[in-house]
mmCIF file of C-alpha atoms in Angstrom:
data_model
loop_
_atom_site.group_PDB
_atom_site.id
_atom_site.type_symbol
_atom_site.label_atom_id
_atom_site.label_comp_id
_atom_site.label_asym_id
_atom_site.label_seq_id
_atom_site.Cartn_x
_atom_site.Cartn_y
_atom_site.Cartn_z
ATOM 1 C CA UNK L 1 28.415 -23.080 -48.281
ATOM 2 C CA UNK L 2 29.808 -25.211 -45.517
ATOM 3 C CA UNK L 3 27.353 -26.145 -42.788
ATOM 4 C CA UNK L 4 30.129 -26.675 -40.272
ATOM 5 C CA UNK L 5 31.044 -23.967 -37.785
ATOM 6 C CA UNK L 6 34.515 -22.629 -38.472
ATOM 7 C CA UNK L 7 36.207 -21.496 -35.298
ATOM 8 C CA UNK L 8 38.956 -19.881 -37.350
ATOM 9 C CA UNK L 9 36.401 -17.634 -39.072
ATOM 10 C CA UNK L 10 34.833 -16.817 -35.707
ATOM 11 C CA UNK L 11 38.259 -15.986 -34.310
ATOM 12 C CA UNK L 12 39.033 -13.756 -37.299
ATOM 13 C CA UNK L 13 35.733 -11.879 -36.855
ATOM 14 C CA UNK L 14 36.408 -11.512 -33.147
ATOM 15 C CA UNK L 15 39.869 -10.051 -33.808
ATOM 16 C CA UNK L 16 38.380 -7.680 -36.390
ATOM 17 C CA UNK L 17 35.712 -6.431 -33.945
ATOM 18 C CA UNK L 18 38.283 -5.927 -31.192
ATOM 19 C CA UNK L 19 40.511 -3.939 -33.557
ATOM 20 C CA UNK L 20 37.582 -1.740 -34.570
ATOM 21 C CA UNK L 21 36.565 -1.323 -30.952
ATOM 22 C CA UNK L 22 39.979 -0.193 -29.739
ATOM 23 C CA UNK L 23 41.189 1.624 -32.858
ATOM 24 C CA UNK L 24 39.536 4.941 -31.928
ATOM 25 C CA UNK L 25 40.995 6.592 -28.831
ATOM 26 C CA UNK L 26 37.570 7.906 -27.752
ATOM 27 C CA UNK L 27 36.119 4.395 -27.909
ATOM 28 C CA UNK L 28 39.052 3.053 -25.900
ATOM 29 C CA UNK L 29 38.397 5.651 -23.221
ATOM 30 C CA UNK L 30 34.644 4.875 -23.118
ATOM 31 C CA UNK L 31 35.313 1.135 -22.718
ATOM 32 C CA UNK L 32 38.042 1.418 -20.080
ATOM 33 C CA UNK L 33 37.744 4.802 -18.360
ATOM 34 C CA UNK L 34 34.124 5.138 -17.143
ATOM 35 C CA UNK L 35 33.865 1.653 -15.576
ATOM 36 C CA UNK L 36 37.020 2.264 -13.520
ATOM 37 C CA UNK L 37 35.883 5.770 -12.537
ATOM 38 C CA UNK L 38 32.410 4.552 -11.595
ATOM 39 C CA UNK L 39 33.869 1.679 -9.580
ATOM 40 C CA UNK L 40 35.922 4.112 -7.494
ATOM 41 C CA UNK L 41 33.036 6.566 -7.066
ATOM 42 C CA UNK L 42 30.400 3.947 -6.227
ATOM 43 C CA UNK L 43 32.758 2.009 -3.973
ATOM 44 C CA UNK L 44 32.999 5.015 -1.665
ATOM 45 C CA UNK L 45 29.655 6.754 -2.304
ATOM 46 C CA UNK L 46 27.165 3.865 -2.249
ATOM 47 C CA UNK L 47 27.258 2.856 1.395
ATOM 48 C CA UNK L 48 24.471 2.263 3.891
ATOM 49 C CA UNK L 49 26.801 2.417 6.868
ATOM 50 C CA UNK L 50 26.393 5.291 9.275
ATOM 51 C CA UNK L 51 29.744 6.944 9.954
ATOM 52 C CA UNK L 52 30.339 10.242 11.694
ATOM 53 C CA UNK L 53 26.674 11.222 11.447
ATOM 54 C CA UNK L 54 26.119 14.706 12.916
ATOM 55 C CA UNK L 55 24.521 14.551 16.352
ATOM 56 C CA UNK L 56 23.582 17.384 18.721
ATOM 57 C CA UNK L 57 23.259 17.092 22.498
ATOM 58 C CA UNK L 58 20.642 18.920 24.571
ATOM 59 C CA UNK L 59 21.717 18.261 28.150
ATOM 60 C CA UNK L 60 19.645 20.008 30.829
ATOM 61 C CA UNK L 61 20.906 17.629 33.492
ATOM 62 C CA UNK L 62 23.891 18.237 35.757
ATOM 63 C CA UNK L 63 24.550 14.645 36.779
ATOM 64 C CA UNK L 64 27.499 12.388 36.006
ATOM 65 C CA UNK L 65 25.222 9.757 34.458
ATOM 66 C CA UNK L 66 24.220 11.945 31.521
ATOM 67 C CA UNK L 67 27.872 12.867 30.938
ATOM 68 C CA UNK L 68 28.766 9.184 30.830
ATOM 69 C CA UNK L 69 26.243 8.511 28.071
ATOM 70 C CA UNK L 70 27.412 11.583 26.138
ATOM 71 C CA UNK L 71 30.969 10.288 26.392
ATOM 72 C CA UNK L 72 29.852 6.953 24.943
ATOM 73 C CA UNK L 73 28.151 8.725 22.022
ATOM 74 C CA UNK L 74 31.260 10.832 21.395
ATOM 75 C CA UNK L 75 33.397 7.688 21.394
ATOM 76 C CA UNK L 76 31.192 5.931 18.832
ATOM 77 C CA UNK L 77 32.381 5.793 15.211
ATOM 78 C CA UNK L 78 28.777 6.233 14.090
ATOM 79 C CA UNK L 79 28.373 9.783 15.422
ATOM 80 C CA UNK L 80 30.120 13.117 15.504
ATOM 81 C CA UNK L 81 28.891 15.589 18.116
ATOM 82 C CA UNK L 82 28.491 18.876 16.243
ATOM 83 C CA UNK L 83 26.708 21.002 18.863
ATOM 84 C CA UNK L 84 25.800 21.316 22.538
ATOM 85 C CA UNK L 85 22.345 22.892 22.649
ATOM 86 C CA UNK L 86 21.000 24.922 25.557
ATOM 87 C CA UNK L 87 17.264 25.170 24.856
ATOM 88 C CA UNK L 88 14.516 23.076 23.288
ATOM 89 C CA UNK L 89 13.899 25.789 20.692
ATOM 90 C CA UNK L 90 17.332 25.176 19.165
ATOM 91 C CA UNK L 91 16.387 21.617 18.205
ATOM 92 C CA UNK L 92 14.093 22.813 15.406
ATOM 93 C CA UNK L 93 16.857 24.748 13.668
ATOM 94 C CA UNK L 94 19.433 21.982 13.801
ATOM 95 C CA UNK L 95 17.034 19.336 12.484
ATOM 96 C CA UNK L 96 15.273 21.561 9.916
ATOM 97 C CA UNK L 97 18.522 22.745 8.332
ATOM 98 C CA UNK L 98 20.022 19.230 8.359
ATOM 99 C CA UNK L 99 22.866 20.347 10.577
ATOM 100 C CA UNK L 100 22.152 17.384 12.836
ATOM 101 C CA UNK L 101 20.671 14.002 12.012
ATOM 102 C CA UNK L 102 19.991 13.204 15.668
ATOM 103 C CA UNK L 103 19.386 15.259 18.809
ATOM 104 C CA UNK L 104 19.715 13.418 22.127
ATOM 105 C CA UNK L 105 17.787 15.244 24.868
ATOM 106 C CA UNK L 106 18.474 14.776 28.592
ATOM 107 C CA UNK L 107 15.776 16.278 30.866
ATOM 108 C CA UNK L 108 16.810 18.248 33.941
ATOM 109 C CA UNK L 109 15.909 15.377 36.302
ATOM 110 C CA UNK L 110 17.561 12.636 34.229
ATOM 111 C CA UNK L 111 20.261 11.614 36.734
ATOM 112 C CA UNK L 112 18.091 12.079 39.839
ATOM 113 C CA UNK L 113 15.296 9.886 38.413
ATOM 114 C CA UNK L 114 17.821 7.251 37.377
ATOM 115 C CA UNK L 115 19.365 7.130 40.861
ATOM 116 C CA UNK L 116 16.057 7.351 42.725
ATOM 117 C CA UNK L 117 13.784 5.111 40.651
ATOM 118 C CA UNK L 118 16.353 2.961 38.874
ATOM 119 C CA UNK L 119 14.806 3.862 35.532
ATOM 120 C CA UNK L 120 14.187 6.930 33.357
ATOM 121 C CA UNK L 121 13.514 7.995 29.765
ATOM 122 C CA UNK L 122 16.012 9.241 27.185
ATOM 123 C CA UNK L 123 14.519 11.159 24.278
ATOM 124 C CA UNK L 124 16.072 10.841 20.814
ATOM 125 C CA UNK L 125 14.850 13.193 18.079
ATOM 126 C CA UNK L 126 15.691 11.963 14.575
ATOM 127 C CA UNK L 127 15.370 13.579 11.150
ATOM 128 C CA UNK L 128 12.958 11.126 9.535
ATOM 129 C CA UNK L 129 13.079 12.546 6.010
ATOM 130 C CA UNK L 130 15.572 9.830 5.074
ATOM 131 C CA UNK L 131 13.835 6.829 6.589
ATOM 132 C CA UNK L 132 16.774 4.450 6.060
ATOM 133 C CA UNK L 133 19.322 6.736 7.690
ATOM 134 C CA UNK L 134 16.927 7.580 10.522
ATOM 135 C CA UNK L 135 16.460 3.894 11.290
ATOM 136 C CA UNK L 136 20.220 3.304 11.245
ATOM 137 C CA UNK L 137 20.739 6.263 13.590
ATOM 138 C CA UNK L 138 18.102 4.973 16.011
ATOM 139 C CA UNK L 139 19.694 1.533 16.030
ATOM 140 C CA UNK L 140 23.158 2.960 16.696
ATOM 141 C CA UNK L 141 21.907 5.107 19.581
ATOM 142 C CA UNK L 142 20.026 2.090 20.886
ATOM 143 C CA UNK L 143 23.276 0.115 20.765
ATOM 144 C CA UNK L 144 25.047 2.708 22.933
ATOM 145 C CA UNK L 145 22.107 2.734 25.367
ATOM 146 C CA UNK L 146 22.002 -1.068 25.506
ATOM 147 C CA UNK L 147 25.665 -1.233 26.490
ATOM 148 C CA UNK L 148 25.049 1.366 29.216
ATOM 149 C CA UNK L 149 21.991 -0.551 30.422
ATOM 150 C CA UNK L 150 23.900 -3.808 30.728
ATOM 151 C CA UNK L 151 26.756 -2.270 32.712
ATOM 152 C CA UNK L 152 24.504 -0.103 34.929
ATOM 153 C CA UNK L 153 22.128 -2.975 35.683
ATOM 154 C CA UNK L 154 25.053 -5.209 36.644
ATOM 155 C CA UNK L 155 26.586 -2.560 38.913
ATOM 156 C CA UNK L 156 23.293 -1.780 40.682
ATOM 157 C CA UNK L 157 21.777 -5.274 40.670
ATOM 158 C CA UNK L 158 18.799 -4.255 38.554
ATOM 159 C CA UNK L 159 16.615 -6.757 36.734
ATOM 160 C CA UNK L 160 15.159 -4.243 34.263
ATOM 161 C CA UNK L 161 16.940 -1.865 31.843
ATOM 162 C CA UNK L 162 17.459 1.513 33.541
ATOM 163 C CA UNK L 163 17.100 3.572 30.346
ATOM 164 C CA UNK L 164 14.044 3.594 28.107
ATOM 165 C CA UNK L 165 14.750 5.030 24.679
ATOM 166 C CA UNK L 166 11.950 7.302 23.457
ATOM 167 C CA UNK L 167 12.445 8.055 19.730
ATOM 168 C CA UNK L 168 10.681 10.873 17.882
ATOM 169 C CA UNK L 169 10.925 10.850 14.091
ATOM 170 C CA UNK L 170 10.292 14.269 12.630
ATOM 171 C CA UNK L 171 8.597 14.740 9.237
ATOM 172 C CA UNK L 172 8.080 10.979 8.829
ATOM 173 C CA UNK L 173 6.752 9.707 12.130
ATOM 174 C CA UNK L 174 6.459 6.036 11.167
ATOM 175 C CA UNK L 175 9.569 5.998 8.946
ATOM 176 C CA UNK L 176 7.534 5.013 5.891
ATOM 177 C CA UNK L 177 9.945 4.154 3.070
ATOM 178 C CA UNK L 178 7.502 5.386 0.431
ATOM 179 C CA UNK L 179 7.556 8.853 1.957
ATOM 180 C CA UNK L 180 11.298 8.957 1.335
ATOM 181 C CA UNK L 181 11.658 7.145 -2.002
ATOM 182 C CA UNK L 182 8.574 8.229 -3.953
ATOM 183 C CA UNK L 183 9.367 11.995 -3.912
ATOM 184 C CA UNK L 184 12.894 11.041 -4.964
ATOM 185 C CA UNK L 185 11.471 9.102 -7.904
ATOM 186 C CA UNK L 186 9.963 12.395 -9.139
ATOM 187 C CA UNK L 187 13.491 13.783 -9.475
ATOM 188 C CA UNK L 188 14.831 10.530 -10.933
ATOM 189 C CA UNK L 189 12.249 10.237 -13.707
ATOM 190 C CA UNK L 190 12.497 13.935 -14.606
ATOM 191 C CA UNK L 191 16.279 13.539 -14.932
ATOM 192 C CA UNK L 192 15.958 10.456 -17.147
ATOM 193 C CA UNK L 193 13.277 11.924 -19.415
ATOM 194 C CA UNK L 194 14.885 15.347 -19.905
ATOM 195 C CA UNK L 195 18.379 13.893 -20.371
ATOM 196 C CA UNK L 196 17.388 11.257 -22.929
ATOM 197 C CA UNK L 197 15.147 13.548 -24.982
ATOM 198 C CA UNK L 198 17.870 16.158 -25.426
ATOM 199 C CA UNK L 199 20.860 13.784 -25.588
ATOM 200 C CA UNK L 200 19.354 12.155 -28.678
ATOM 201 C CA UNK L 201 18.249 15.428 -30.265
ATOM 202 C CA UNK L 202 21.413 16.824 -31.889
ATOM 203 C CA UNK L 203 23.016 13.396 -32.288
ATOM 204 C CA UNK L 204 20.021 12.199 -34.302
ATOM 205 C CA UNK L 205 20.297 15.171 -36.662
ATOM 206 C CA UNK L 206 24.054 14.700 -37.026
ATOM 207 C CA UNK L 207 23.486 11.043 -37.861
ATOM 208 C CA UNK L 208 20.867 11.948 -40.457
ATOM 209 C CA UNK L 209 22.989 14.788 -41.861
ATOM 210 C CA UNK L 210 20.432 17.530 -41.194
ATOM 211 C CA UNK L 211 22.200 19.383 -38.376
ATOM 212 C CA UNK L 212 24.669 21.177 -40.653
ATOM 213 C CA UNK L 213 21.713 22.301 -42.754
ATOM 214 C CA UNK L 214 20.094 23.671 -39.611
ATOM 215 C CA UNK L 215 23.212 25.686 -38.806
ATOM 216 C CA UNK L 216 23.202 27.483 -42.174
ATOM 217 C CA UNK L 217 19.581 28.578 -41.798
ATOM 218 C CA UNK L 218 18.775 32.094 -40.506
ATOM 219 C CA UNK L 219 18.246 30.584 -37.032
ATOM 220 C CA UNK L 220 20.665 31.917 -34.430
ATOM 221 C CA UNK L 221 22.471 29.418 -32.164
ATOM 222 C CA UNK L 222 20.449 30.695 -29.198
ATOM 223 C CA UNK L 223 17.252 30.038 -31.137
ATOM 224 C CA UNK L 224 18.379 26.488 -31.936
ATOM 225 C CA UNK L 225 19.281 26.012 -28.285
ATOM 226 C CA UNK L 226 15.864 27.172 -27.083
ATOM 227 C CA UNK L 227 14.060 25.185 -29.761
ATOM 228 C CA UNK L 228 15.892 22.031 -28.761
ATOM 229 C CA UNK L 229 15.317 22.665 -25.030
ATOM 230 C CA UNK L 230 11.639 23.564 -24.806
ATOM 231 C CA UNK L 231 10.212 20.160 -25.858
ATOM 232 C CA UNK L 232 12.239 18.470 -23.130
ATOM 233 C CA UNK L 233 11.133 21.054 -20.548
ATOM 234 C CA UNK L 234 7.476 20.648 -21.513
ATOM 235 C CA UNK L 235 7.484 16.836 -21.487
ATOM 236 C CA UNK L 236 9.474 16.577 -18.235
ATOM 237 C CA UNK L 237 7.306 19.093 -16.342
ATOM 238 C CA UNK L 238 4.053 17.485 -17.491
ATOM 239 C CA UNK L 239 5.311 14.013 -16.612
ATOM 240 C CA UNK L 240 6.562 15.188 -13.209
ATOM 241 C CA UNK L 241 3.122 16.572 -12.351
ATOM 242 C CA UNK L 242 1.562 13.234 -13.221
ATOM 243 C CA UNK L 243 4.055 11.483 -10.925
ATOM 244 C CA UNK L 244 3.341 13.958 -8.109
ATOM 245 C CA UNK L 245 -0.378 13.267 -8.475
ATOM 246 C CA UNK L 246 0.199 9.490 -8.320
ATOM 247 C CA UNK L 247 2.494 9.890 -5.291
ATOM 248 C CA UNK L 248 -0.223 11.766 -3.395
ATOM 249 C CA UNK L 249 -3.313 9.809 -4.446
ATOM 250 C CA UNK L 250 -1.924 6.289 -4.857
ATOM 251 C CA UNK L 251 1.058 6.058 -2.485
ATOM 252 C CA UNK L 252 -0.474 8.367 0.160
ATOM 253 C CA UNK L 253 2.656 10.494 0.463
ATOM 254 C CA UNK L 254 1.736 13.766 2.210
ATOM 255 C CA UNK L 255 2.192 17.001 0.275
ATOM 256 C CA UNK L 256 2.717 19.665 2.931
ATOM 257 C CA UNK L 257 4.360 22.450 0.950
ATOM 258 C CA UNK L 258 3.684 25.010 -1.747
ATOM 259 C CA UNK L 259 2.802 23.528 -5.158
ATOM 260 C CA UNK L 260 4.097 26.516 -7.124
ATOM 261 C CA UNK L 261 7.463 26.436 -5.381
ATOM 262 C CA UNK L 262 8.085 22.893 -6.581
ATOM 263 C CA UNK L 263 7.041 23.904 -10.105
ATOM 264 C CA UNK L 264 9.490 26.816 -10.110
ATOM 265 C CA UNK L 265 12.313 24.609 -8.878
ATOM 266 C CA UNK L 266 11.320 21.970 -11.424
ATOM 267 C CA UNK L 267 11.957 24.385 -14.304
ATOM 268 C CA UNK L 268 15.498 25.098 -13.075
ATOM 269 C CA UNK L 269 16.200 21.407 -12.519
ATOM 270 C CA UNK L 270 14.906 20.404 -15.949
ATOM 271 C CA UNK L 271 16.861 23.223 -17.609
ATOM 272 C CA UNK L 272 20.106 22.162 -15.944
ATOM 273 C CA UNK L 273 19.491 18.514 -16.933
ATOM 274 C CA UNK L 274 18.710 19.533 -20.495
ATOM 275 C CA UNK L 275 21.908 21.568 -20.633
ATOM 276 C CA UNK L 276 23.883 18.428 -19.771
ATOM 277 C CA UNK L 277 21.893 16.466 -22.350
ATOM 278 C CA UNK L 278 22.591 18.998 -25.093
ATOM 279 C CA UNK L 279 26.298 18.958 -24.261
ATOM 280 C CA UNK L 280 26.347 15.169 -24.548
ATOM 281 C CA UNK L 281 24.371 15.334 -27.792
ATOM 282 C CA UNK L 282 26.681 17.966 -29.279
ATOM 283 C CA UNK L 283 29.739 15.824 -28.537
ATOM 284 C CA UNK L 284 28.173 12.705 -30.075
ATOM 285 C CA UNK L 285 28.118 11.792 -33.741
ATOM 286 C CA UNK L 286 25.618 8.922 -33.404
ATOM 287 C CA UNK L 287 22.601 8.188 -31.244
ATOM 288 C CA UNK L 288 24.391 5.194 -29.748
ATOM 289 C CA UNK L 289 27.169 7.470 -28.511
ATOM 290 C CA UNK L 290 24.580 9.874 -27.117
ATOM 291 C CA UNK L 291 22.817 7.076 -25.221
ATOM 292 C CA UNK L 292 26.099 5.846 -23.795
ATOM 293 C CA UNK L 293 27.054 9.384 -22.772
ATOM 294 C CA UNK L 294 23.682 9.920 -21.099
ATOM 295 C CA UNK L 295 24.088 6.643 -19.202
ATOM 296 C CA UNK L 296 27.611 7.621 -18.122
ATOM 297 C CA UNK L 297 26.239 10.824 -16.578
ATOM 298 C CA UNK L 298 22.928 9.469 -15.295
ATOM 299 C CA UNK L 299 24.137 6.610 -13.088
ATOM 300 C CA UNK L 300 26.727 8.644 -11.128
ATOM 301 C CA UNK L 301 24.251 11.536 -10.884
ATOM 302 C CA UNK L 302 21.705 9.296 -9.154
ATOM 303 C CA UNK L 303 24.253 7.728 -6.792
ATOM 304 C CA UNK L 304 25.827 11.072 -5.849
ATOM 305 C CA UNK L 305 22.518 12.878 -5.384
ATOM 306 C CA UNK L 306 21.622 11.241 -2.073
ATOM 307 C CA UNK L 307 18.709 9.396 -3.673
ATOM 308 C CA UNK L 308 19.392 6.195 -1.720
ATOM 309 C CA UNK L 309 22.446 6.815 0.454
ATOM 310 C CA UNK L 310 23.154 10.005 2.423
ATOM 311 C CA UNK L 311 25.770 12.378 1.034
ATOM 312 C CA UNK L 312 27.093 12.936 4.563
ATOM 313 C CA UNK L 313 28.336 9.327 4.639
ATOM 314 C CA UNK L 314 30.501 9.807 1.550
ATOM 315 C CA UNK L 315 34.200 10.742 1.700
ATOM 316 C CA UNK L 316 34.882 14.466 1.524
ATOM 317 C CA UNK L 317 36.326 14.273 -2.013
ATOM 318 C CA UNK L 318 33.178 12.538 -3.264
ATOM 319 C CA UNK L 319 31.012 15.090 -1.469
ATOM 320 C CA UNK L 320 32.674 17.859 -3.465
ATOM 321 C CA UNK L 321 31.715 16.047 -6.690
ATOM 322 C CA UNK L 322 28.053 16.108 -5.654
ATOM 323 C CA UNK L 323 27.969 19.907 -5.980
ATOM 324 C CA UNK L 324 28.090 19.465 -9.768
ATOM 325 C CA UNK L 325 25.026 17.218 -9.717
ATOM 326 C CA UNK L 326 21.719 19.097 -10.266
ATOM 327 C CA UNK L 327 19.714 16.186 -8.852
ATOM 328 C CA UNK L 328 21.391 16.709 -5.463
ATOM 329 C CA UNK L 329 19.707 20.106 -5.091
ATOM 330 C CA UNK L 330 16.306 19.164 -6.468
ATOM 331 C CA UNK L 331 16.049 16.158 -4.140
ATOM 332 C CA UNK L 332 16.341 18.487 -1.150
ATOM 333 C CA UNK L 333 13.560 20.640 -2.589
ATOM 334 C CA UNK L 334 11.128 17.906 -3.594
ATOM 335 C CA UNK L 335 11.478 15.950 -0.340
ATOM 336 C CA UNK L 336 11.382 19.137 1.710
ATOM 337 C CA UNK L 337 8.207 20.403 0.043
ATOM 338 C CA UNK L 338 6.502 17.008 0.288
ATOM 339 C CA UNK L 339 7.351 16.251 3.913
ATOM 340 C CA UNK L 340 8.439 19.457 5.603
ATOM 341 C CA UNK L 341 6.744 22.469 3.965
ATOM 342 C CA UNK L 342 10.046 24.273 3.408
ATOM 343 C CA UNK L 343 9.931 27.964 2.602
ATOM 344 C CA UNK L 344 11.227 30.199 -0.164
ATOM 345 C CA UNK L 345 14.601 30.707 1.540
ATOM 346 C CA UNK L 346 15.419 26.985 1.544
ATOM 347 C CA UNK L 347 14.129 26.517 -2.007
ATOM 348 C CA UNK L 348 16.228 29.448 -3.233
ATOM 349 C CA UNK L 349 19.376 28.122 -1.531
ATOM 350 C CA UNK L 350 18.998 24.937 -3.612
ATOM 351 C CA UNK L 351 17.747 26.620 -6.784
ATOM 352 C CA UNK L 352 20.555 29.064 -7.563
ATOM 353 C CA UNK L 353 23.193 26.286 -7.892
ATOM 354 C CA UNK L 354 20.932 24.597 -10.473
ATOM 355 C CA UNK L 355 20.641 27.939 -12.277
ATOM 356 C CA UNK L 356 24.448 28.179 -12.480
ATOM 357 C CA UNK L 357 24.706 24.584 -13.756
ATOM 358 C CA UNK L 358 22.047 25.359 -16.380
ATOM 359 C CA UNK L 359 23.839 28.551 -17.470
ATOM 360 C CA UNK L 360 27.220 26.821 -17.803
ATOM 361 C CA UNK L 361 25.943 23.716 -19.603
ATOM 362 C CA UNK L 362 23.674 25.667 -21.954
ATOM 363 C CA UNK L 363 26.502 28.046 -22.831
ATOM 364 C CA UNK L 364 28.864 25.162 -23.551
ATOM 365 C CA UNK L 365 26.199 23.393 -25.614
ATOM 366 C CA UNK L 366 25.636 26.554 -27.674
ATOM 367 C CA UNK L 367 29.370 26.884 -28.264
ATOM 368 C CA UNK L 368 29.644 23.224 -29.284
ATOM 369 C CA UNK L 369 26.855 23.650 -31.824
ATOM 370 C CA UNK L 370 29.149 25.880 -33.865
ATOM 371 C CA UNK L 371 32.616 24.538 -33.071
ATOM 372 C CA UNK L 372 32.109 20.775 -32.747
ATOM 373 C CA UNK L 373 33.442 18.976 -35.782
ATOM 374 C CA UNK L 374 32.328 15.490 -36.721
#
């Protein structure tokens, strides 16, 4: 045996591997398609910029000065004025239901105090559930106010800024990042665990040659489906409860809501994730294919869920894609129960889409059990 490296042999092996890699049309698609698709999705979805964020105005003042500031907010690319409120009680609804990220409140004596004293306060109420977005929103409002301060001070020969910004962060007063990210990690880990357990399940049996034997047993497809699903549900729910306990006791994240509501929603979320995992597993002939398929679903699911970047910042086409992502709905529930004490109505509005996703994916997985050919 020659001890010298033969570059011709290496080249021949490389050509052979490339031919094997691109010979199968499914392999060609996996190598070329998903990276291009993910590049386009992530390029538009993963952004920390604040564009056209929904803002509501509560103006109880009749002066020109308040109208000037409102005009500056309307002219900013960062905000989109979605409502003109008439009473303080309306603020709760618009913030609670995420219809507005920011509410700017002008008191009835705003203009008179500004003209008389040369200074006054401007209250900004921010939805603090997403600490990153809330901080960006505060900074953008502060930028508009700073520009007004500079021009007003110059016109009226003032040495101090006329407007004092008074921010109020609801649900996360100090904008603690852990309060935002740690509840989201509950959803993230549950998705990973449930998806991987079930994605490998059928593929492993196909690889070992035991799945066809399972199909000819007296077990009905629905029984196989349930039998494959329940271990993933059990493991994911138990692990999620451990994570919730750590979040409360170790990371000091407040738990303000109903424990049983989050458990009920957890079952629907895990079931929908398992349905996707079983579909991937049924389409795969090897465990490597199943792992790759799970990764192809998992990464976009996390990005499109609003885990790190707000869905509202994404282009409208990308926002439509998020409706097919079960993690999108569970994130609203888990963060809402932790920080806001949301009720049954809000939980149900996010639970029934997960139920539909679970029904569709489980049905397709059951059909693929019988009709998928190796």
